[in-house]
Amino acid sequence: MSKQTRYVTTPIYYVNDRPHIGHVYTTTLCDVYSRAMRSLGHDVFFLTGVDEHGQKVEQSALEKGMEPQALADLNSEEFRSIMEMFDLTNDAFIRTTDKEHTMQVRAFVSTLLERGDIYLGTFEGWYDEGQEEYHTETSARDLEYTSPISGKPLVKATEKNYYFKLSAYQERLEKFFETHPDFVQPPSRKNEVLGRLREGLQDVPISRTNFSWGIPMPSDSEHVIYVWIDALFNYITALGLGDKTNDWHEKRHQYWPATFHIIGKEILWFHAVIWPAVLMALELPLPRCVYAHSFWISEGRKMSKSLGNFIDLETIESYLEEYGMDAWRYYLTTQGPLGATDADFTAEKFKETYNAHLVNTVGNSTSRVTAMINKYYDGIVPSELNDGERVVLLGFDWPEKCKHAVQNWEEAMEAFSIAKAVECGMALIREVDLFINDTAPFKLAKDESKQMELGAILYQCLETLRIATMLLSPVIPNKTREFQEAIQAETCSGNLQEQAQWGGIKPGAKVTKVALFPRV
Ligand code: ME8
């Protein structure tokens, strides 16, 4: 297979807040995708990081009696530390205070000024302080002059600002959406964007003067660059696209355009409309897909600190202690809000999912099969052949089933349908269980004349589990590695399609018993 590049990004997170389930969720999705793409041999660049400028950070710092930079340093470290804590394999971690970033943002803004895509004008409208987002009179009225995110009133704003000529891109954007129907996922989110786009685009302010914690506008240091413009640029500054002499450019420029920008639904407009228009203005290629997932709510309600249902790092740690990291990753990626509806995080559902999927399916099947091979064959893998021919029982064509599962898994992963991809591995495991029940190897073991069948059944079960766990390894990397080591199988190393071919386990290999997921 030819090696291709894959570039996947998370939003960069505001450092005025502490990390919580939402940040961990989006980053875990990107991690699963990255691991899957690496296992297929692709050249992956997985970027995450932090958004450090803007009024909110300046205010938080002020309240704490700190310099904004000191607060940003402190909180950025906390975000960086969650990457290790959750086994997240990001290739880089960008901070918008990195000088490589700020220099390139100024260079991009200068180019846009020179081309007339940014100009000085007067803004009259409404401002959402929490989101640092501007609304026109019409959209503010639709929102009843209240922030849809924080519920706080929008603030009337009139100021001299630099503007980005978004209105000039109306037609080009419409055309782009027509010719790239999969640009925004899932489809219902695309329809929201198209609806708003049809109302007509207005130019957007991209600078502020009422605070100073930001990147100064080139040649007008009274203005700082609006935090959203600063932040969106991270996706290309991290690749050094704005400075050919930059080390980042040399090593990373080949990853653009992004394969997936993964974001939450509340920031779709910036990513699906403003960002593409900025890229058009800079004559850069557009990303392949912006995937906007929905939100985690908790115990049936919007997460909130005052309701006590907020899933912060401390709450997450209690789950990790009780269930382990892989169980956490599994729950997030298979039960999470990747589609168009919000997902409810409940302690009950977590436990149910853990028991049904991990204990009773993955855990049970792997332990049953390794235990039987130990009991009946002293842990030595038997053969599935009779006179060189595979013994087929009850019509189960395992090589064919596995081949299909691998193909479907790859397709689902490529489309970022993570839960669907996981299901490809889980379905195989459930079939192994059925097969064991139907063929009843524990009965055959008592019959001298059925030894050939018994060997074939156990070989086929073990080999299918080997392939199925490869498909699960991006989500539950630690437990699948433990299993692969116990059956002396190669761990996945960038050539999954070959490694997942039937026959990887050789008769005669030594297998030890496993117990991957203890009952909680
Ligand atoms: O918006 N459920 O940063 P942010 C699922 N700095 N995901 C959630 C979530 C929830 N309840 N809450 C948050 C910003 N998220 C800007 C982005 S990008 C150029 C600039 C996730 O710290 C989700 O991915 O508010 C959401 O988009 C992101 O955290 C917002 O993080």
Coordinates of C-alpha atoms and ligand atoms in Angstrom, one line a residue:
M1 CA 0.0 0.0 0.0
S2 CA 1.3 3.5 -0.8
K3 CA 2.0 5.6 2.2
Q4 CA -0.2 8.6 2.4
T5 CA -0.3 11.6 4.8
R6 CA -3.1 12.1 7.3
Y7 CA -3.4 15.3 9.3
V8 CA -5.9 15.4 12.2
T9 CA -6.5 18.3 14.6
T10 CA -8.4 19.0 17.8
P11 CA -9.6 22.5 18.7
I12 CA -6.9 24.3 20.7
Y13 CA -8.3 24.6 24.2
Y14 CA -8.8 27.8 26.2
V15 CA -6.3 28.0 29.1
N16 CA -8.6 30.0 31.3
D17 CA -10.5 26.8 32.0
R18 CA -9.3 23.5 33.5
P19 CA -9.4 20.4 31.3
H20 CA -12.6 18.3 31.5
I21 CA -14.3 15.4 29.7
G22 CA -15.0 17.5 26.6
H23 CA -11.4 18.2 25.9
V24 CA -10.4 14.6 26.7
Y25 CA -13.1 13.3 24.5
T26 CA -12.2 15.2 21.3
T27 CA -8.5 14.5 21.8
T28 CA -9.2 10.8 22.4
L29 CA -11.2 10.6 19.1
C30 CA -8.3 12.1 17.3
D31 CA -5.9 9.7 19.0
V32 CA -8.0 6.6 18.0
Y33 CA -8.0 7.8 14.4
S34 CA -4.3 8.5 14.5
R35 CA -3.4 5.1 15.9
A36 CA -5.6 3.4 13.3
M37 CA -4.1 5.3 10.4
R38 CA -0.5 4.6 11.7
S39 CA -1.4 0.9 12.0
L40 CA -2.3 1.0 8.3
G41 CA 1.1 2.5 7.5
H42 CA 0.0 6.1 6.9
D43 CA 2.2 9.1 7.8
V44 CA 0.1 10.8 10.5
F45 CA 0.4 14.2 12.0
F46 CA -1.9 14.6 15.0
L47 CA -2.0 18.1 16.4
T48 CA -3.5 19.5 19.6
G49 CA -2.7 22.4 21.8
V50 CA -3.9 25.5 23.6
D51 CA -5.5 28.8 22.8
E52 CA -3.8 31.3 25.2
H53 CA -4.7 34.8 24.1
G54 CA -7.9 36.9 24.5
Q55 CA -10.0 38.8 26.9
K56 CA -11.0 35.8 29.0
V57 CA -7.5 34.7 29.8
E58 CA -6.5 38.3 30.5
Q59 CA -9.4 38.7 32.9
S60 CA -8.8 35.4 34.6
A61 CA -5.2 36.4 35.2
L62 CA -6.2 39.7 36.5
E63 CA -8.6 38.1 39.0
K64 CA -5.8 35.9 40.2
G65 CA -3.3 38.7 40.4
M66 CA -1.2 37.1 37.7
E67 CA 0.4 38.1 34.4
P68 CA -1.6 36.6 31.5
Q69 CA 1.6 34.8 30.3
A70 CA 2.2 33.2 33.8
L71 CA -1.4 32.0 33.9
A72 CA -1.1 30.7 30.3
D73 CA 2.2 28.9 31.2
L74 CA 0.6 27.2 34.2
N75 CA -2.6 26.1 32.6
S76 CA -1.0 25.0 29.3
E77 CA 1.1 22.6 31.3
E78 CA -2.0 21.1 32.8
F79 CA -3.4 20.5 29.3
R80 CA -0.1 19.1 28.1
S81 CA -0.1 16.7 31.0
I82 CA -3.5 15.2 30.1
M83 CA -1.9 14.0 26.8
E84 CA 0.3 11.6 28.7
M85 CA -2.2 10.8 31.3
F86 CA -4.7 9.5 28.7
D87 CA -2.2 7.8 26.4
L88 CA -2.8 10.4 23.7
T89 CA -0.2 10.2 21.0
N90 CA -0.3 13.7 19.6
D91 CA 2.7 14.5 17.4
A92 CA 2.8 18.2 18.5
F93 CA 1.3 20.5 21.1
I94 CA 1.0 24.1 19.8
R95 CA 0.6 27.1 22.1
T96 CA -0.6 30.3 20.5
T97 CA 2.1 32.1 22.5
D98 CA 4.8 30.1 20.7
K99 CA 6.9 32.7 18.8
E100 CA 6.8 30.4 15.7
H101 CA 3.0 30.8 15.8
T102 CA 2.8 34.6 16.5
M103 CA 5.3 35.4 13.8
Q104 CA 3.4 33.5 11.2
V105 CA 0.0 34.9 12.3
R106 CA 1.4 38.4 11.7
A107 CA 2.8 37.4 8.4
F108 CA -0.5 35.9 7.3
V109 CA -2.4 39.0 8.5
S110 CA 0.0 41.3 6.6
T111 CA -0.6 39.4 3.4
L112 CA -4.4 39.7 3.9
L113 CA -3.9 43.5 4.5
E114 CA -1.8 43.9 1.4
R115 CA -4.4 42.0 -0.7
G116 CA -7.3 44.1 0.7
D117 CA -9.0 41.2 2.4
I118 CA -8.5 42.9 5.7
Y119 CA -9.4 46.6 6.0
L120 CA -10.1 49.2 8.8
G121 CA -13.8 49.9 9.5
T122 CA -16.3 50.6 12.3
F123 CA -18.2 47.8 14.0
E124 CA -21.6 48.0 15.4
G125 CA -23.2 44.9 16.8
W126 CA -23.3 42.5 19.7
Y127 CA -20.5 40.7 21.5
D128 CA -20.6 37.4 23.4
E129 CA -17.9 37.9 26.0
G130 CA -17.7 34.3 27.1
Q131 CA -17.3 33.0 23.6
E132 CA -15.4 36.0 22.4
E133 CA -17.7 35.9 19.4
Y134 CA -19.4 38.7 17.5
H135 CA -23.1 38.7 16.4
T136 CA -24.8 41.0 13.9
E137 CA -28.1 42.6 14.8
T138 CA -30.1 39.9 13.0
S139 CA -28.3 37.0 14.6
A140 CA -28.3 38.6 18.1
R141 CA -32.1 39.2 17.8
D142 CA -32.5 35.5 16.9
L143 CA -30.6 34.6 20.0
E144 CA -32.7 37.0 22.1
Y145 CA -29.6 39.0 22.9
T146 CA -28.3 36.1 25.1
S147 CA -25.3 33.9 24.7
P148 CA -26.4 30.4 23.6
I149 CA -23.4 29.0 25.5
S150 CA -23.2 30.8 28.8
G151 CA -26.8 32.3 28.9
K152 CA -25.3 35.7 29.7
P153 CA -26.6 38.8 27.9
L154 CA -24.8 39.9 24.7
V155 CA -23.1 43.2 25.0
K156 CA -23.6 46.1 22.6
A157 CA -20.4 47.0 20.9
T158 CA -19.3 49.8 18.7
E159 CA -15.7 50.1 17.8
K160 CA -13.1 50.8 15.1
N161 CA -11.8 47.5 14.0
Y162 CA -10.0 45.7 11.3
Y163 CA -12.4 43.6 9.3
F164 CA -12.0 40.5 7.2
K165 CA -13.9 40.7 3.9
L166 CA -16.0 37.6 4.5
S167 CA -18.8 38.9 2.3
A168 CA -16.5 38.7 -0.8
Y169 CA -16.4 34.9 -0.3
Q170 CA -20.1 34.2 -0.3
E171 CA -20.3 32.7 -3.8
R172 CA -17.0 30.8 -3.7
L173 CA -18.1 29.2 -0.4
E174 CA -21.5 28.3 -1.8
K175 CA -19.8 26.7 -4.8
F176 CA -17.3 24.9 -2.6
F177 CA -20.1 23.4 -0.4
E178 CA -21.8 22.2 -3.6
T179 CA -18.7 20.6 -5.0
H180 CA -17.6 19.1 -1.7
P181 CA -20.7 17.6 -0.1
D182 CA -18.7 15.8 2.6
F183 CA -16.8 18.9 3.7
V184 CA -18.9 19.3 6.9
Q185 CA -19.9 16.2 8.9
P186 CA -22.3 14.9 10.1
P187 CA -24.8 15.9 7.3
S188 CA -27.3 17.6 9.7
R189 CA -24.6 20.0 10.8
K190 CA -23.8 20.8 7.2
N191 CA -27.5 21.8 6.7
E192 CA -27.2 24.2 9.6
V193 CA -24.2 25.9 8.1
L194 CA -25.8 26.1 4.6
G195 CA -29.0 27.6 6.1
R196 CA -27.0 30.4 7.8
L197 CA -24.8 30.8 4.7
R198 CA -27.9 31.5 2.6
E199 CA -28.8 34.4 4.9
G200 CA -25.8 36.2 3.5
L201 CA -22.3 36.8 4.9
Q202 CA -21.1 40.1 6.4
D203 CA -17.6 41.1 7.0
V204 CA -16.2 40.1 10.4
P205 CA -14.1 42.2 12.8
I206 CA -10.7 40.6 13.4
S207 CA -9.1 43.0 15.9
R208 CA -9.8 44.4 19.3
T209 CA -8.6 47.5 21.2
N210 CA -10.2 47.1 24.6
F211 CA -7.5 44.8 26.0
S212 CA -4.0 43.9 25.1
W213 CA -3.4 40.2 25.6
G214 CA -3.1 39.1 22.1
I215 CA -0.9 39.3 19.0
P216 CA -0.5 43.0 17.9
M217 CA -1.8 43.8 14.5
P218 CA 1.1 44.4 12.1
S219 CA 1.8 48.1 11.7
D220 CA -1.0 49.1 14.2
S221 CA -0.1 48.0 17.7
E222 CA -3.2 49.7 19.2
H223 CA -5.1 46.6 18.0
V224 CA -4.6 43.0 18.9
I225 CA -5.6 40.3 16.5
Y226 CA -9.0 38.8 17.5
V227 CA -8.4 35.6 19.4
W228 CA -10.4 33.4 16.9
I229 CA -8.4 34.5 13.9
D230 CA -5.2 33.9 15.9
A231 CA -6.5 30.5 17.0
L232 CA -7.7 29.2 13.6
F233 CA -4.3 29.9 12.1
N234 CA -2.8 27.3 14.5
Y235 CA -3.7 24.6 12.0
I236 CA -1.3 26.0 9.5
T237 CA 1.3 27.7 11.6
A238 CA 2.0 24.4 13.3
L239 CA 3.1 23.1 9.9
G240 CA 5.1 26.3 9.3
L241 CA 3.1 27.3 6.2
G242 CA 3.7 31.0 6.9
D243 CA 7.5 30.8 7.2
K244 CA 9.6 28.7 4.9
T245 CA 12.7 29.3 7.0
N246 CA 11.0 27.8 10.0
D247 CA 11.9 24.3 11.3
W248 CA 8.2 23.4 11.5
H249 CA 7.9 24.1 7.8
E250 CA 10.7 21.8 6.8
K251 CA 9.4 18.9 8.8
R252 CA 5.7 19.4 8.5
H253 CA 4.5 21.4 5.5
Q254 CA 3.6 18.2 3.6
Y255 CA 0.7 17.4 5.9
W256 CA -1.5 20.3 4.6
P257 CA -4.4 20.2 3.8
A258 CA -5.9 18.7 7.0
T259 CA -7.7 15.4 6.6
F260 CA -10.0 16.1 9.6
H261 CA -10.5 19.1 11.8
I262 CA -12.4 17.5 14.7
I263 CA -14.3 20.0 16.8
G264 CA -17.4 20.4 19.0
K265 CA -20.6 21.7 17.3
E266 CA -20.5 25.1 19.1
I267 CA -17.5 26.2 17.0
L268 CA -18.6 25.0 13.6
W269 CA -19.3 28.4 12.0
F270 CA -15.7 29.5 12.6
H271 CA -14.3 26.2 11.1
A272 CA -16.8 25.7 8.3
V273 CA -17.2 29.2 7.0
I274 CA -14.7 31.8 8.3
W275 CA -11.7 29.5 8.2
P276 CA -12.2 28.3 4.6
A277 CA -12.7 31.9 3.5
V278 CA -9.4 32.9 5.1
L279 CA -7.7 30.0 3.4
M280 CA -9.3 31.0 0.1
A281 CA -8.0 34.5 0.6
L282 CA -4.5 33.1 1.2
E283 CA -4.8 30.8 -1.8
L284 CA -4.2 27.8 0.3
P285 CA -6.0 24.4 -0.2
L286 CA -9.0 23.7 2.0
P287 CA -9.2 20.9 4.6
R288 CA -10.9 17.7 3.5
C289 CA -13.4 17.6 6.3
V290 CA -14.6 19.5 9.4
Y291 CA -16.3 17.0 11.7
A292 CA -18.4 18.6 14.4
H293 CA -19.4 16.3 17.2
S294 CA -22.1 16.9 19.7
F295 CA -21.9 17.4 23.4
W296 CA -21.5 15.2 26.5
I297 CA -24.2 15.9 29.0
S298 CA -24.1 14.3 32.4
E299 CA -26.7 12.3 34.3
G300 CA -29.4 13.7 31.9
R301 CA -28.5 17.4 32.3
K302 CA -26.1 20.0 30.8
M303 CA -22.8 19.6 32.7
S304 CA -22.4 22.3 35.3
K305 CA -20.2 22.9 38.3
S306 CA -23.1 24.2 40.4
L307 CA -25.3 21.1 39.6
G308 CA -22.4 18.9 40.8
N309 CA -22.6 16.8 37.6
F310 CA -19.5 18.3 36.0
I311 CA -17.0 15.7 34.8
D312 CA -13.7 17.2 35.6
L313 CA -10.3 15.6 35.9
E314 CA -10.9 14.4 39.4
T315 CA -14.1 12.7 38.4
I316 CA -12.4 11.1 35.5
E317 CA -9.6 9.8 37.8
S318 CA -12.1 8.0 39.9
Y319 CA -13.3 6.1 36.8
L320 CA -9.7 5.4 35.8
E321 CA -9.0 3.9 39.2
E322 CA -12.1 1.7 39.2
Y323 CA -12.2 0.6 35.5
G324 CA -8.8 1.4 34.0
M325 CA -7.7 3.5 31.1
D326 CA -8.8 1.3 28.3
A327 CA -12.3 1.0 29.7
W328 CA -12.5 4.8 29.8
R329 CA -11.3 5.2 26.2
Y330 CA -13.8 2.5 25.1
Y331 CA -16.7 4.2 26.8
L332 CA -15.9 7.6 25.4
T333 CA -15.4 6.5 21.8
T334 CA -18.2 4.0 21.5
Q335 CA -20.9 5.8 23.6
G336 CA -19.9 9.4 22.9
P337 CA -21.6 12.2 20.9
L338 CA -19.8 11.7 17.6
G339 CA -23.0 12.0 15.7
A340 CA -25.6 14.7 15.7
T341 CA -27.1 14.0 19.1
D342 CA -25.7 14.7 22.6
A343 CA -24.7 11.7 24.7
D344 CA -25.5 11.3 28.3
F345 CA -22.6 10.3 30.6
T346 CA -24.0 8.2 33.5
A347 CA -22.3 6.1 36.0
E348 CA -24.9 3.4 35.4
K349 CA -24.3 3.3 31.6
F350 CA -20.6 3.3 32.1
K351 CA -20.8 0.2 34.2
E352 CA -23.2 -1.5 31.9
T353 CA -21.0 -0.9 28.9
Y354 CA -18.0 -2.1 30.7
N355 CA -19.6 -5.3 31.8
A356 CA -21.4 -6.1 28.5
H357 CA -18.7 -5.1 26.0
L358 CA -15.4 -5.5 27.8
V359 CA -15.9 -8.1 30.6
N360 CA -18.5 -10.3 28.9
T361 CA -17.4 -10.0 25.3
V362 CA -13.7 -9.2 24.9
G363 CA -12.6 -10.5 28.3
N364 CA -14.7 -13.6 28.3
S365 CA -13.9 -14.7 24.9
T366 CA -10.1 -14.2 25.2
S367 CA -10.0 -15.9 28.5
R368 CA -12.2 -18.8 27.4
V369 CA -10.1 -19.5 24.3
T370 CA -6.7 -19.2 26.0
A371 CA -7.9 -21.3 28.9
M372 CA -9.1 -24.1 26.6
I373 CA -5.8 -24.1 24.7
N374 CA -4.0 -24.5 28.0
K375 CA -6.3 -27.2 29.3
Y376 CA -6.5 -29.4 26.2
Y377 CA -3.1 -28.6 24.5
D378 CA -0.8 -27.5 27.4
G379 CA -0.9 -24.0 25.9
I380 CA 0.5 -25.0 22.5
V381 CA -1.6 -23.8 19.6
P382 CA -3.1 -26.7 17.6
S383 CA -3.5 -26.9 13.9
E384 CA -6.7 -26.2 11.9
L385 CA -5.7 -28.5 9.1
N386 CA -6.6 -32.0 8.2
D387 CA -4.3 -33.4 5.4
G388 CA -3.4 -29.8 4.5
E389 CA -7.1 -28.8 4.2
R390 CA -8.7 -26.3 6.6
V391 CA -11.4 -28.0 8.7
V392 CA -14.6 -26.0 8.3
L393 CA -17.2 -26.3 11.0
L394 CA -20.9 -25.4 10.7
G395 CA -20.0 -23.5 7.5
F396 CA -18.0 -20.8 9.4
D397 CA -15.6 -19.4 6.9
W398 CA -13.4 -17.5 9.3
P399 CA -10.7 -16.2 6.9
E400 CA -13.5 -14.6 4.8
K401 CA -15.2 -13.1 7.8
C402 CA -12.0 -11.6 9.1
K403 CA -11.1 -10.2 5.7
H404 CA -14.4 -8.4 5.5
A405 CA -14.2 -7.1 9.0
V406 CA -10.8 -5.6 8.3
Q407 CA -12.0 -4.0 5.1
N408 CA -15.1 -2.5 6.8
W409 CA -13.0 -1.4 9.8
E410 CA -10.6 0.5 7.5
E411 CA -13.4 2.1 5.6
A412 CA -15.1 3.2 8.8
M413 CA -11.9 4.6 10.3
E414 CA -11.1 6.5 7.1
A415 CA -14.6 8.1 7.4
F416 CA -14.0 8.8 11.1
S417 CA -16.9 6.5 12.1
I418 CA -15.1 5.4 15.1
A419 CA -17.9 3.5 16.9
K420 CA -18.7 1.7 13.6
A421 CA -15.1 0.7 13.2
V422 CA -14.9 -0.7 16.8
E423 CA -18.1 -2.7 16.1
C424 CA -16.2 -4.5 13.3
G425 CA -13.9 -6.0 15.9
M426 CA -16.6 -6.6 18.5
A427 CA -18.9 -8.4 16.0
L428 CA -16.1 -10.9 15.3
I429 CA -15.6 -11.5 19.0
R430 CA -19.3 -12.1 19.5
E431 CA -19.2 -14.6 16.6
V432 CA -16.4 -16.4 18.2
D433 CA -18.6 -16.8 21.3
L434 CA -21.5 -18.2 19.2
F435 CA -19.1 -20.5 17.4
I436 CA -17.9 -21.9 20.7
N437 CA -21.4 -22.4 22.0
D438 CA -22.5 -24.1 18.8
T439 CA -19.5 -26.3 18.3
A440 CA -19.1 -27.1 22.0
P441 CA -15.3 -27.8 22.1
F442 CA -15.6 -28.7 25.8
K443 CA -17.7 -31.7 24.8
L444 CA -15.5 -32.7 21.8
A445 CA -12.5 -32.7 24.2
K446 CA -14.0 -35.8 25.9
D447 CA -14.2 -37.6 22.6
E448 CA -10.9 -39.2 21.2
S449 CA -12.3 -39.2 17.7
K450 CA -13.0 -35.5 17.6
Q451 CA -9.5 -34.2 18.2
M452 CA -9.1 -32.8 14.7
E453 CA -12.3 -30.7 15.1
L454 CA -11.3 -29.6 18.5
G455 CA -7.9 -28.4 17.3
A456 CA -9.5 -26.5 14.3
I457 CA -12.1 -24.8 16.5
L458 CA -9.5 -23.5 19.0
Y459 CA -7.1 -22.4 16.3
Q460 CA -9.8 -20.6 14.4
C461 CA -11.1 -18.9 17.6
L462 CA -7.6 -17.8 18.6
E463 CA -6.7 -16.5 15.2
T464 CA -10.0 -14.6 14.9
L465 CA -9.4 -13.0 18.3
R466 CA -5.9 -12.0 17.2
I467 CA -7.3 -10.2 14.2
A468 CA -10.3 -8.7 16.1
T469 CA -8.0 -7.3 18.9
M470 CA -5.9 -5.7 16.2
L471 CA -9.0 -3.8 15.1
L472 CA -9.7 -2.8 18.7
S473 CA -6.1 -1.8 19.5
P474 CA -6.6 2.0 18.6
V475 CA -9.3 2.2 21.3
I476 CA -8.0 -0.2 24.0
P477 CA -4.3 -0.3 23.2
N478 CA -3.1 -1.5 26.6
K479 CA -5.4 -4.6 26.9
T480 CA -4.9 -5.6 23.3
R481 CA -1.2 -5.5 23.7
E482 CA -1.4 -7.6 26.8
F483 CA -3.4 -10.2 24.8
Q484 CA -1.1 -10.1 21.8
E485 CA 1.9 -10.7 24.2
A486 CA 0.1 -13.6 25.9
I487 CA -0.5 -15.3 22.6
Q488 CA 3.0 -14.4 21.2
A489 CA 1.5 -12.5 18.3
E490 CA 3.2 -9.6 16.7
T491 CA 1.9 -6.2 17.9
C492 CA 0.7 -3.9 15.2
S493 CA 3.5 -2.1 13.5
G494 CA 2.2 -0.2 10.5
N495 CA 1.3 -3.0 8.2
L496 CA -2.1 -4.0 9.5
Q497 CA -3.4 -5.3 6.2
E498 CA -0.6 -7.9 6.1
Q499 CA -0.6 -8.7 9.8
A500 CA -4.3 -9.2 9.8
Q501 CA -4.2 -11.9 7.1
W502 CA -5.4 -15.3 8.1
G503 CA -2.7 -17.6 9.4
G504 CA -0.6 -15.2 11.4
I505 CA -0.6 -17.5 14.4
K506 CA 1.5 -20.6 13.8
P507 CA 0.6 -24.0 15.3
G508 CA 3.1 -24.8 18.0
A509 CA 3.1 -21.2 19.4
K510 CA 2.8 -20.9 23.2
V511 CA -0.2 -19.3 24.7
T512 CA -0.7 -18.2 28.3
K513 CA -4.1 -17.7 29.9
V514 CA -5.4 -14.1 30.1
A515 CA -8.0 -12.3 32.2
L516 CA -8.1 -8.8 30.6
F517 CA -11.1 -7.1 32.2
P518 CA -12.0 -7.9 35.8
R519 CA -15.6 -7.7 36.8
V520 CA -16.4 -4.5 38.7
Ligands
ME8_1 O1 -13.7 26.7 21.9 N1 -18.8 17.6 25.1 O2 -11.9 26.1 23.2 P1 -12.6 25.3 24.4 C1 -18.0 17.3 24.1 N2 -10.3 27.8 22.0 N3 -16.9 18.1 23.8 C2 -16.8 19.2 24.5 C3 -17.6 19.6 25.5 C4 -18.7 18.7 25.9 N4 -19.5 18.9 26.8 N5 -17.2 20.8 26.0 C5 -16.1 21.1 25.3 C6 -12.5 26.8 22.2 N6 -15.8 20.2 24.4 C7 -11.5 27.5 21.3 C8 -11.2 26.7 20.1 S1 -10.0 26.2 17.7 C9 -9.2 27.1 16.5 C10 -10.3 27.3 19.1 C11 -14.7 20.2 23.4 O3 -11.5 25.2 25.5 C12 -15.2 20.3 22.0 O4 -14.2 19.8 21.1 O5 -13.8 26.0 24.8 C13 -15.2 21.8 21.9 O6 -15.2 22.3 20.6 C14 -13.9 22.2 22.6 O7 -13.9 21.3 23.7 C15 -14.0 23.7 23.1 O8 -12.8 23.9 23.9

